[in-house]
Tab-separated table of C-alpha atoms and ligand atoms in Angstrom:
chain	number	residue	atom	x	y	z
X	1	MET	CA	0.000	0.000	0.000
X	2	SER	CA	1.380	3.403	-0.849
X	3	ALA	CA	1.553	6.204	1.692
X	4	PRO	CA	-1.726	8.106	2.159
X	5	GLY	CA	-1.467	11.613	0.759
X	6	HIS	CA	-2.049	13.281	4.110
X	7	LEU	CA	1.256	11.917	5.392
X	8	TYR	CA	2.935	14.493	3.161
X	9	ASP	CA	0.848	17.419	4.407
X	10	ALA	CA	2.876	18.569	7.400
X	11	ALA	CA	6.274	18.364	5.665
X	12	LEU	CA	5.016	20.149	2.543
X	13	GLU	CA	3.307	22.881	4.537
X	14	ARG	CA	6.435	23.430	6.578
X	15	ALA	CA	8.538	23.512	3.395
X	16	SER	CA	6.144	25.987	1.795
X	17	THR	CA	6.281	28.259	4.853
X	18	ARG	CA	10.058	28.134	5.067
X	19	ALA	CA	10.400	28.715	1.304
X	20	ARG	CA	8.117	31.723	1.424
X	21	GLU	CA	9.973	33.199	4.380
X	22	TRP	CA	13.241	32.821	2.471
X	23	LEU	CA	11.868	34.405	-0.708
X	24	ALA	CA	10.228	37.264	1.226
X	25	ALA	CA	13.522	38.063	2.969
X	26	LEU	CA	15.538	38.185	-0.289
X	27	PRO	CA	14.916	41.844	-1.193
X	28	ASP	CA	16.340	43.165	2.102
X	29	ARG	CA	18.786	40.539	3.220
X	30	PRO	CA	22.554	41.121	2.907
X	31	ILE	CA	23.727	38.995	-0.021
X	32	PRO	CA	26.640	37.005	1.457
X	33	PRO	CA	26.162	33.995	3.760
X	34	ARG	CA	26.603	34.665	7.503
X	35	GLN	CA	28.206	31.295	8.092
X	36	ASP	CA	30.754	29.186	6.200
X	37	ALA	CA	30.329	25.529	5.281
X	38	ASP	CA	32.169	24.266	8.359
X	39	GLY	CA	29.810	26.285	10.572
X	40	VAL	CA	26.737	24.823	8.857
X	41	LEU	CA	28.257	21.361	9.085
X	42	ALA	CA	28.533	21.783	12.849
X	43	SER	CA	24.738	21.921	13.110
X	44	LEU	CA	23.786	19.490	10.316
X	45	GLY	CA	26.606	16.983	10.560
X	46	GLY	CA	27.948	14.612	13.153
X	47	PRO	CA	27.121	10.927	13.460
X	48	LEU	CA	23.841	9.804	11.866
X	49	PRO	CA	21.217	9.729	14.661
X	50	ASP	CA	19.844	6.281	15.518
X	51	GLY	CA	16.118	6.591	14.949
X	52	PRO	CA	13.490	8.320	12.828
X	53	ILE	CA	11.941	11.709	13.554
X	54	ASP	CA	8.899	13.579	12.295
X	55	PRO	CA	9.232	14.655	8.595
X	56	ALA	CA	8.071	18.216	9.303
X	57	ASP	CA	10.677	18.555	12.046
X	58	VAL	CA	13.311	17.464	9.523
X	59	ILE	CA	12.323	20.398	7.317
X	60	ASP	CA	12.754	22.838	10.212
X	61	LEU	CA	16.085	21.353	11.235
X	62	LEU	CA	17.279	21.612	7.672
X	63	ALA	CA	16.085	25.179	7.117
X	64	ASP	CA	17.427	26.364	10.496
X	65	GLY	CA	20.782	24.765	9.826
X	66	VAL	CA	21.241	25.752	6.182
X	67	GLU	CA	19.852	29.277	6.174
X	68	PRO	CA	22.846	31.062	7.740
X	69	GLY	CA	24.956	29.529	4.981
X	70	LEU	CA	22.760	30.633	2.092
X	71	MET	CA	24.020	33.160	-0.440
X	72	ALA	CA	21.106	35.373	-1.576
X	73	MET	CA	21.603	34.370	-5.204
X	74	GLY	CA	17.954	35.101	-6.008
X	75	SER	CA	18.317	38.737	-4.945
X	76	GLY	CA	17.947	41.459	-7.564
X	77	ARG	CA	21.311	42.758	-6.327
X	78	PHE	CA	23.206	39.550	-6.971
X	79	PHE	CA	25.437	39.898	-10.055
X	80	GLY	CA	28.036	37.177	-9.460
X	81	TRP	CA	29.180	34.573	-12.030
X	82	VAL	CA	26.160	34.032	-14.321
X	83	ILE	CA	23.350	33.115	-11.944
X	84	GLY	CA	19.678	33.366	-12.842
X	85	GLY	CA	16.855	33.769	-10.338
X	86	THR	CA	13.600	31.858	-10.317
X	87	LEU	CA	10.358	32.929	-11.958
X	88	PRO	CA	7.326	32.190	-9.735
X	89	ALA	CA	5.654	29.867	-12.261
X	90	ALA	CA	8.899	27.977	-12.789
X	91	LEU	CA	9.390	27.452	-9.055
X	92	GLY	CA	5.809	26.232	-8.610
X	93	ALA	CA	6.246	23.857	-11.540
X	94	ASP	CA	9.539	22.628	-10.097
X	95	TRP	CA	7.811	21.680	-6.828
X	96	LEU	CA	5.087	19.899	-8.740
X	97	THR	CA	7.709	18.054	-10.791
X	98	SER	CA	9.168	16.711	-7.535
X	99	ALA	CA	5.730	15.735	-6.221
X	100	TRP	CA	4.866	13.957	-9.481
X	101	ASP	CA	8.254	12.188	-9.297
X	102	GLN	CA	8.133	10.861	-12.837
X	103	ASN	CA	11.039	8.903	-14.264
X	104	ASN	CA	11.055	10.922	-17.443
X	105	GLY	CA	12.951	8.592	-19.788
X	106	MET	CA	10.232	7.173	-21.995
X	107	ARG	CA	7.320	8.654	-23.885
X	108	PHE	CA	4.868	5.823	-23.252
X	109	ALA	CA	5.647	5.531	-19.531
X	110	THR	CA	5.357	9.188	-18.474
X	111	PRO	CA	3.378	10.824	-21.284
X	112	GLY	CA	2.278	13.817	-19.177
X	113	THR	CA	5.672	15.232	-18.324
X	114	VAL	CA	7.311	14.072	-21.581
X	115	ALA	CA	4.649	15.976	-23.527
X	116	ALA	CA	5.171	19.089	-21.387
X	117	GLU	CA	8.895	18.893	-22.223
X	118	GLU	CA	8.151	18.377	-25.921
X	119	ALA	CA	5.897	21.437	-25.918
X	120	ALA	CA	8.619	23.423	-24.139
X	121	ALA	CA	11.220	22.148	-26.625
X	122	THR	CA	9.139	23.362	-29.578
X	123	TRP	CA	8.803	26.796	-27.972
X	124	VAL	CA	12.537	26.951	-27.251
X	125	LEU	CA	13.388	26.184	-30.899
X	126	ASP	CA	10.923	28.831	-32.032
X	127	LEU	CA	12.162	31.512	-29.609
X	128	LEU	CA	15.835	30.816	-30.267
X	129	GLY	CA	15.376	30.741	-34.043
X	130	LEU	CA	16.660	27.158	-34.386
X	131	PRO	CA	15.562	24.537	-36.940
X	132	ASP	CA	12.206	23.014	-35.985
X	133	THR	CA	13.492	19.581	-37.001
X	134	ALA	CA	16.262	19.654	-34.385
X	135	ASP	CA	16.329	17.355	-31.349
X	136	VAL	CA	16.168	18.896	-27.886
X	137	GLY	CA	17.483	17.329	-24.681
X	138	PHE	CA	17.004	18.619	-21.146
X	139	VAL	CA	20.226	18.162	-19.192
X	140	THR	CA	21.550	19.460	-15.880
X	141	GLY	CA	23.193	22.592	-17.220
X	142	GLY	CA	25.467	24.183	-19.776
X	143	THR	CA	28.321	21.820	-19.033
X	144	MET	CA	26.292	18.741	-19.894
X	145	ALA	CA	24.656	20.525	-22.815
X	146	ASN	CA	28.138	21.170	-24.221
X	147	PHE	CA	29.120	17.573	-23.505
X	148	THR	CA	26.024	16.172	-25.206
X	149	GLY	CA	26.273	18.396	-28.281
X	150	LEU	CA	29.965	17.566	-28.646
X	151	ALA	CA	29.257	13.845	-28.224
X	152	ALA	CA	26.904	14.057	-31.216
X	153	ALA	CA	29.616	15.993	-33.060
X	154	ARG	CA	32.253	13.347	-32.311
X	155	GLN	CA	29.886	10.611	-33.471
X	156	GLN	CA	29.196	12.353	-36.765
X	157	VAL	CA	32.675	13.534	-37.760
X	158	LEU	CA	34.085	10.053	-37.132
X	159	GLU	CA	31.244	8.422	-39.047
X	160	ASN	CA	31.986	10.818	-41.921
X	161	VAL	CA	35.442	9.241	-42.282
X	162	GLY	CA	34.094	5.718	-41.919
X	163	TRP	CA	35.171	5.101	-38.311
X	164	ASP	CA	32.725	2.920	-36.322
X	165	LEU	CA	32.956	4.590	-32.921
X	166	ASP	CA	30.342	2.365	-31.268
X	167	ARG	CA	32.197	-0.822	-32.117
X	168	LEU	CA	35.829	0.290	-32.004
X	169	GLY	CA	35.841	3.152	-29.526
X	170	LEU	CA	38.420	5.909	-29.740
X	171	SER	CA	41.526	3.716	-29.564
X	172	GLY	CA	43.204	3.867	-32.944
X	173	ALA	CA	40.603	6.277	-34.315
X	174	PRO	CA	41.602	9.158	-36.569
X	175	ARG	CA	42.395	12.152	-34.381
X	176	VAL	CA	39.457	14.556	-34.129
X	177	ARG	CA	40.639	18.135	-34.449
X	178	VAL	CA	38.711	20.569	-32.228
X	179	LEU	CA	39.066	24.304	-32.855
X	180	VAL	CA	38.038	26.707	-30.100
X	181	GLY	CA	38.311	30.439	-29.505
X	182	ALA	CA	40.916	31.668	-27.013
X	183	GLU	CA	38.116	32.784	-24.669
X	184	ARG	CA	35.801	29.767	-24.829
X	185	HIS	CA	34.238	28.733	-21.549
X	186	ILE	CA	36.249	26.284	-19.452
X	187	THR	CA	33.423	23.701	-19.699
X	188	ILE	CA	34.231	23.214	-23.393
X	189	ASP	CA	37.633	21.860	-22.338
X	190	LEU	CA	35.941	19.814	-19.643
X	191	ALA	CA	33.498	18.292	-22.140
X	192	LEU	CA	36.356	17.469	-24.520
X	193	ARG	CA	38.116	15.708	-21.650
X	194	TYR	CA	34.989	13.673	-20.836
X	195	LEU	CA	34.870	12.729	-24.517
X	196	GLY	CA	38.504	11.665	-24.745
X	197	LEU	CA	39.214	14.330	-27.356
X	198	GLY	CA	42.094	15.917	-25.476
X	199	GLU	CA	43.228	19.501	-25.706
X	200	PRO	CA	41.662	21.664	-28.390
X	201	GLN	CA	43.538	23.799	-30.907
X	202	VAL	CA	43.160	27.421	-29.838
X	203	VAL	CA	42.220	30.118	-32.347
X	204	PRO	CA	43.057	33.733	-31.378
X	205	ALA	CA	40.301	36.078	-30.218
X	206	ASP	CA	39.896	39.843	-30.577
X	207	ASP	CA	39.866	42.462	-27.807
X	208	GLN	CA	36.295	41.546	-26.816
X	209	GLY	CA	37.044	37.838	-26.732
X	210	ARG	CA	35.388	36.990	-30.077
X	211	ILE	CA	37.008	34.281	-32.153
X	212	SER	CA	38.787	35.778	-35.154
X	213	ALA	CA	37.102	34.561	-38.353
X	214	ASP	CA	40.329	35.129	-40.329
X	215	ALA	CA	42.361	33.075	-37.896
X	216	LEU	CA	39.679	30.381	-37.933
X	217	GLY	CA	39.802	30.289	-41.724
X	218	ALA	CA	43.593	29.926	-41.623
X	219	ALA	CA	43.372	27.153	-39.023
X	220	LEU	CA	40.826	25.278	-41.122
X	221	ASP	CA	42.916	25.372	-44.279
X	222	GLY	CA	45.132	22.428	-45.059
X	223	ALA	CA	44.580	18.797	-44.128
X	224	GLU	CA	40.968	17.668	-44.241
X	225	VAL	CA	40.595	15.756	-40.992
X	226	PRO	CA	37.535	15.174	-38.788
X	227	THR	CA	36.950	18.636	-37.335
X	228	ILE	CA	34.705	20.232	-34.739
X	229	VAL	CA	34.546	24.015	-34.355
X	230	CYS	CA	33.289	25.414	-31.022
X	231	LEU	CA	31.826	28.897	-31.109
X	232	GLN	CA	30.479	31.063	-28.320
X	233	ALA	CA	27.364	33.193	-27.984
X	234	GLY	CA	28.004	35.314	-24.913
X	235	ASN	CA	31.498	35.770	-23.473
X	236	LEU	CA	31.657	35.424	-19.700
X	237	HIS	CA	33.467	38.749	-19.261
X	238	SER	CA	32.418	40.954	-22.146
X	239	GLY	CA	29.121	39.353	-23.171
X	240	ALA	CA	30.493	39.442	-26.750
X	241	PHE	CA	29.308	37.061	-29.443
X	242	ASP	CA	31.553	35.231	-31.900
X	243	PRO	CA	30.871	36.064	-35.574
X	244	LEU	CA	28.577	33.051	-35.767
X	245	GLY	CA	27.359	33.284	-39.359
X	246	ALA	CA	30.795	33.825	-40.911
X	247	ALA	CA	32.401	31.173	-38.724
X	248	CYS	CA	29.672	28.614	-39.523
X	249	ASP	CA	30.136	29.213	-43.266
X	250	LEU	CA	33.912	28.776	-43.016
X	251	ALA	CA	33.637	25.644	-40.914
X	252	HIS	CA	31.080	24.057	-43.222
X	253	GLU	CA	33.219	24.770	-46.281
X	254	HIS	CA	35.725	22.447	-44.609
X	255	GLY	CA	33.181	19.805	-43.611
X	256	ALA	CA	33.431	20.618	-39.912
X	257	TRP	CA	30.685	20.276	-37.301
X	258	VAL	CA	29.878	23.569	-35.550
X	259	HIS	CA	28.879	23.611	-31.896
X	260	VAL	CA	27.729	26.858	-30.251
X	261	ASP	CA	28.060	27.389	-26.498
X	262	GLY	CA	25.312	29.901	-25.789
X	263	ALA	CA	24.780	29.155	-22.110
X	264	PHE	CA	23.318	32.578	-21.417
X	265	GLY	CA	23.810	34.458	-24.701
X	266	LEU	CA	21.742	32.302	-27.042
X	267	TRP	CA	18.648	33.943	-25.555
X	268	ALA	CA	19.553	37.155	-27.412
X	269	ALA	CA	17.836	35.404	-30.315
X	270	ALA	CA	14.498	35.769	-28.485
X	271	SER	CA	14.672	39.573	-28.583
X	272	PRO	CA	14.017	41.481	-31.812
X	273	HIS	CA	16.335	44.219	-30.448
X	274	LEU	CA	19.256	41.920	-29.693
X	275	ARG	CA	18.809	39.182	-32.284
X	276	HIS	CA	21.469	40.735	-34.529
X	277	LEU	CA	24.083	39.590	-31.984
X	278	VAL	CA	23.543	35.944	-32.974
X	279	ASP	CA	23.235	36.513	-36.712
X	280	GLY	CA	23.733	33.261	-38.592
X	281	HIS	CA	23.628	31.111	-35.447
X	282	ASP	CA	20.979	28.863	-36.977
X	283	GLY	CA	23.581	27.535	-39.417
X	284	ALA	CA	25.395	25.587	-36.686
X	285	ASP	CA	24.975	21.855	-36.021
X	286	SER	CA	24.505	21.873	-32.246
X	287	TRP	CA	23.827	24.425	-29.532
X	288	ALA	CA	24.098	24.415	-25.765
X	289	THR	CA	22.189	26.746	-23.495
X	290	ASP	CA	20.986	27.032	-19.932
X	291	ALA	CA	17.450	27.544	-18.732
X	292	HIS	CA	18.712	28.273	-15.204
X	293	LYS	CA	20.512	31.419	-16.319
X	294	THR	CA	18.735	33.861	-18.666
X	295	LEU	CA	15.362	32.094	-18.557
X	296	ASN	CA	15.311	32.072	-14.733
X	297	VAL	CA	14.120	28.552	-13.938
X	298	PRO	CA	15.477	26.884	-10.780
X	299	TYR	CA	18.660	24.803	-10.923
X	300	ASP	CA	19.320	22.414	-12.571
X	301	CYS	CA	18.300	22.864	-16.185
X	302	GLY	CA	20.357	23.069	-19.346
X	303	ILE	CA	19.219	22.502	-22.913
X	304	VAL	CA	21.068	20.841	-25.789
X	305	VAL	CA	19.813	21.263	-29.338
X	306	VAL	CA	21.162	19.132	-32.174
X	307	ALA	CA	20.263	19.732	-35.823
X	308	HIS	CA	20.972	16.086	-36.691
X	309	PRO	CA	18.762	13.839	-34.538
X	310	ASP	CA	20.414	10.753	-35.986
X	311	ALA	CA	23.827	11.751	-34.620
X	312	LEU	CA	22.458	12.670	-31.186
X	313	ARG	CA	20.434	9.477	-30.825
X	314	LYS	CA	23.377	7.341	-31.909
X	315	ALA	CA	25.562	9.082	-29.329
X	316	MET	CA	23.077	9.057	-26.444
X	317	GLY	CA	20.464	6.399	-27.219
X	318	ALA	CA	20.535	3.387	-24.920
X	319	GLN	CA	19.703	1.005	-27.748
X	320	SER	CA	22.392	-0.138	-30.138
X	321	SER	CA	22.900	2.068	-33.129
X	322	TYR	CA	21.270	-0.246	-35.702
X	323	LEU	CA	17.971	0.211	-33.849
X	324	VAL	CA	18.133	4.009	-33.835
X	325	ARG	CA	14.913	5.586	-34.916
X	326	THR	CA	15.249	8.717	-36.959
X	327	GLU	CA	11.545	9.413	-37.342
X	328	GLY	CA	9.248	10.989	-34.796
X	329	PRO	CA	9.876	12.742	-31.509
X	330	GLY	CA	11.901	9.927	-29.947
X	331	ASP	CA	12.224	9.193	-26.243
X	332	PRO	CA	13.928	11.586	-23.809
X	333	LEU	CA	16.496	8.900	-22.955
X	334	GLU	CA	17.793	9.019	-26.543
X	335	LYS	CA	18.758	12.692	-26.270
X	336	VAL	CA	20.555	13.009	-22.933
X	337	PRO	CA	23.246	11.081	-21.049
X	338	GLU	CA	20.877	9.851	-18.315
X	339	LEU	CA	18.433	6.980	-18.384
X	340	SER	CA	16.453	7.956	-15.269
X	341	ARG	CA	15.980	11.634	-14.604
X	342	ARG	CA	13.518	14.164	-13.243
X	343	ALA	CA	11.267	15.981	-15.724
X	344	ARG	CA	13.436	19.084	-15.575
X	345	GLY	CA	11.922	20.524	-18.731
X	346	VAL	CA	8.578	21.035	-16.990
X	347	PRO	CA	9.680	24.283	-15.264
X	348	VAL	CA	10.843	25.479	-18.704
X	349	TRP	CA	7.305	24.950	-19.984
X	350	ALA	CA	5.945	26.919	-17.024
X	351	ALA	CA	8.455	29.772	-17.420
X	352	LEU	CA	7.674	30.115	-21.125
X	353	ARG	CA	3.903	29.783	-20.630
X	354	SER	CA	3.946	32.459	-17.940
X	355	LEU	CA	6.027	34.918	-19.986
X	356	GLY	CA	4.731	34.284	-23.488
X	357	ARG	CA	6.716	35.383	-26.514
X	358	SER	CA	6.740	39.064	-25.597
X	359	GLY	CA	7.588	38.284	-21.971
X	360	VAL	CA	10.695	36.311	-22.920
X	361	SER	CA	11.837	39.081	-25.231
X	362	ASP	CA	11.143	41.709	-22.533
X	363	LEU	CA	13.078	39.651	-19.978
X	364	VAL	CA	16.157	39.475	-22.214
X	365	ASP	CA	15.883	43.195	-22.997
X	366	LEU	CA	15.521	44.034	-19.303
X	367	LEU	CA	18.677	42.132	-18.348
X	368	ALA	CA	20.649	43.914	-21.075
X	369	HIS	CA	19.108	47.257	-20.120
X	370	ASN	CA	20.090	46.805	-16.472
X	371	ALA	CA	23.619	45.854	-17.500
X	372	GLY	CA	23.844	49.095	-19.481
X	373	ALA	CA	22.503	51.102	-16.516
X	374	LEU	CA	25.001	49.494	-14.117
X	375	ALA	CA	27.840	50.167	-16.552
X	376	LYS	CA	26.833	53.793	-16.864
X	377	GLY	CA	26.473	54.210	-13.101
X	378	ILE	CA	29.852	52.621	-12.423
X	379	ALA	CA	31.565	54.587	-15.207
X	380	ASP	CA	30.512	57.809	-13.436
X	381	ILE	CA	32.427	56.820	-10.303
X	382	ASP	CA	35.793	58.577	-9.923
X	383	GLY	CA	38.633	56.367	-11.111
X	384	ALA	CA	36.357	53.659	-12.527
X	385	GLU	CA	36.612	52.433	-16.084
X	386	ILE	CA	34.371	50.031	-18.006
X	387	VAL	CA	36.759	47.864	-20.013
X	388	ASN	CA	34.354	45.947	-22.291
X	389	ASP	CA	31.838	47.005	-24.925
X	390	VAL	CA	28.584	46.395	-23.074
X	391	VAL	CA	26.483	44.646	-25.713
X	392	PHE	CA	24.506	42.213	-23.588
X	393	THR	CA	24.387	41.324	-19.871
X	394	GLN	CA	28.065	41.401	-18.847
X	395	VAL	CA	30.116	44.329	-17.554
X	396	CYS	CA	33.780	44.475	-16.493
X	397	ALA	CA	35.127	47.436	-14.539
X	398	THR	CA	38.538	48.446	-13.205
X	399	PHE	CA	39.367	51.037	-10.522
X	400	GLY	CA	42.993	51.846	-11.279
X	401	ASP	CA	45.690	49.211	-10.974
X	402	ASP	CA	45.057	45.550	-10.132
X	403	SER	CA	45.569	45.873	-6.415
X	404	ARG	CA	43.131	48.758	-6.181
X	405	THR	CA	40.511	46.893	-8.235
X	406	ARG	CA	40.902	43.908	-5.903
X	407	GLU	CA	40.560	46.192	-2.897
X	408	VAL	CA	37.351	47.765	-4.223
X	409	THR	CA	35.955	44.292	-4.971
X	410	ALA	CA	36.769	43.075	-1.446
X	411	ARG	CA	35.143	46.148	0.132
X	412	LEU	CA	32.042	45.741	-2.024
X	413	LEU	CA	31.623	42.109	-0.991
X	414	ALA	CA	32.162	42.965	2.676
X	415	ASP	CA	29.469	45.661	2.441
X	416	GLY	CA	26.940	43.010	1.370
X	417	THR	CA	24.451	45.281	-0.441
X	418	ALA	CA	25.352	43.918	-3.866
X	419	TRP	CA	27.435	40.976	-5.013
X	420	MET	CA	29.750	41.022	-8.047
X	421	SER	CA	32.598	38.620	-8.792
X	422	GLY	CA	36.215	39.639	-8.955
X	423	SER	CA	37.908	38.123	-11.979
X	424	ARG	CA	40.835	38.483	-14.358
X	425	TRP	CA	40.257	39.383	-17.970
X	426	ARG	CA	42.820	40.265	-20.618
X	427	ASP	CA	45.612	40.377	-18.022
X	428	ARG	CA	43.818	42.730	-15.667
X	429	ASP	CA	41.910	42.303	-12.440
X	430	VAL	CA	38.305	43.332	-12.993
X	431	LEU	CA	35.057	43.678	-11.101
X	432	ARG	CA	32.705	41.510	-13.107
X	433	VAL	CA	28.968	42.130	-13.297
X	434	SER	CA	26.505	39.633	-14.736
X	435	VAL	CA	22.855	40.658	-14.890
X	436	SER	CA	20.813	37.480	-14.993
X	437	ASN	CA	17.936	37.922	-12.548
X	438	TRP	CA	14.415	38.721	-13.751
X	439	SER	CA	13.626	40.645	-10.532
X	440	THR	CA	16.418	43.229	-10.708
X	441	ASP	CA	14.764	46.661	-10.886
X	442	ASP	CA	15.844	50.318	-11.000
X	443	ASN	CA	16.128	50.444	-7.189
X	444	ASP	CA	18.434	47.433	-7.191
X	445	VAL	CA	20.574	49.036	-9.879
X	446	ALA	CA	20.762	52.358	-7.991
X	447	ALA	CA	21.516	50.675	-4.645
X	448	SER	CA	24.195	48.529	-6.285
X	449	VAL	CA	25.885	51.485	-8.005
X	450	ASP	CA	25.855	53.295	-4.635
X	451	ALA	CA	27.477	50.272	-3.025
X	452	VAL	CA	30.217	50.232	-5.669
X	453	ARG	CA	30.734	53.960	-5.142
X	454	ARG	CA	31.086	53.475	-1.366
X	455	ALA	CA	33.582	50.686	-1.973
X	456	ALA	CA	35.574	52.850	-4.396
X	457	THR	CA	35.874	55.923	-2.163
L	501	PLP	C1	27.610	28.919	-17.243
L	501	PLP	C2	28.267	28.641	-18.518
L	501	PLP	C3	28.570	27.330	-18.904
L	501	PLP	C4	28.382	26.161	-17.980
L	501	PLP	O1	27.028	25.998	-17.634
L	501	PLP	P1	26.591	25.298	-16.298
L	501	PLP	O2	25.113	25.484	-16.321
L	501	PLP	O3	27.262	26.041	-15.186
L	501	PLP	O4	26.996	23.880	-16.358
L	501	PLP	C5	29.114	27.116	-20.155
L	501	PLP	N1	29.350	28.148	-20.993
L	501	PLP	C6	29.085	29.435	-20.658
L	501	PLP	C7	29.362	30.515	-21.645
L	501	PLP	C8	28.529	29.716	-19.402
L	501	PLP	O5	28.248	30.974	-19.071
């Protein structure tokens, strides 16, 4: 007999109360955690207690113990790394996804949540301007989206030269050449390592971190070997976009597969005002993006899109390759590394249904607008300099020499009003701003600029 529904009531009510208290406190709470991990461990850790306790009490123990160690990443004044917030509909849908607890691998077994993901996938392709015949997989994040897209790429470029990867593996295979821009994201290298493809060949980038199309063309000339070209839509520091259309054309002239890492930047395609940034992106062969960044669904949710379903399903499908189906929507397990997984595309459906087409476009525009406003506010501070062209959601500032920039960053973080990462870009220490939260408003921007000014004077 399964557990009667009312046995869940107390724990869920307690969780709902604690969640709402946390969310309500976000707008005013200092951003940094009050306690480090060792401090939290002191209350949550120790030997495993002998017996059971009440589920609702577990929720309180957990919330009481963890809360001092929470970073207010959902705050409108959090601009660290590239961290999205959570849209209300997406959070509600995420809870429901947990309650439904579907093993979302197969269409016939969990038709409800698989269909919600398929609907979301169709909307994503439409919004991002990608081919409607492409396959979509919902993975944990950008890292796994890059891995999955590049696995399909590896499968295809080796098949193109007659190498049977499934049967023979990589040992003795022709070397796959992978070309990347000098400022690709570190997870591209990580994915290549997972895939046994080794270190990529690095193509120089310009002063904004965009891959140089000329240098790419030169690198592609010569021996025709299995080749994958990795491009980027949205540079971590500058927000800049590689020249996607030109680079895709060059790569395809040489028979290469093109993969685009657009973890946060691919969403520029959803805005009529910003779409020009990704011009020609639809010519690539695979794309990786996150839903937990620009789209503001809860962690963890990345999206891989592959223009050649056959290659993706051969790389990821659990059945042997001679059984691969190329017709129809296919099963989720054919498009992602996992067999069993949560229906993590359901919150994407909810986010998109709550925003609609204009809402997604407005969200992307708002993030870029706030980045511009922060850049302008910071530029007006004595001694501050914005060192990138602010084209999207990323801003890098300096405050004199490296040691002074580091000092300003440390003071800002200690102040706690706003949170921005310190980083190094183009051989300089920078204060790095990433605007990724749907709830950031003019007050947040003004308060954050004031905090930077206090830290800089
Ligand atoms: C965040 C990011 C990734 C990695 O995504 P995760 O969701 O953290 O796994 C890859 N590429 C770029 C450009 C990113 O910003």
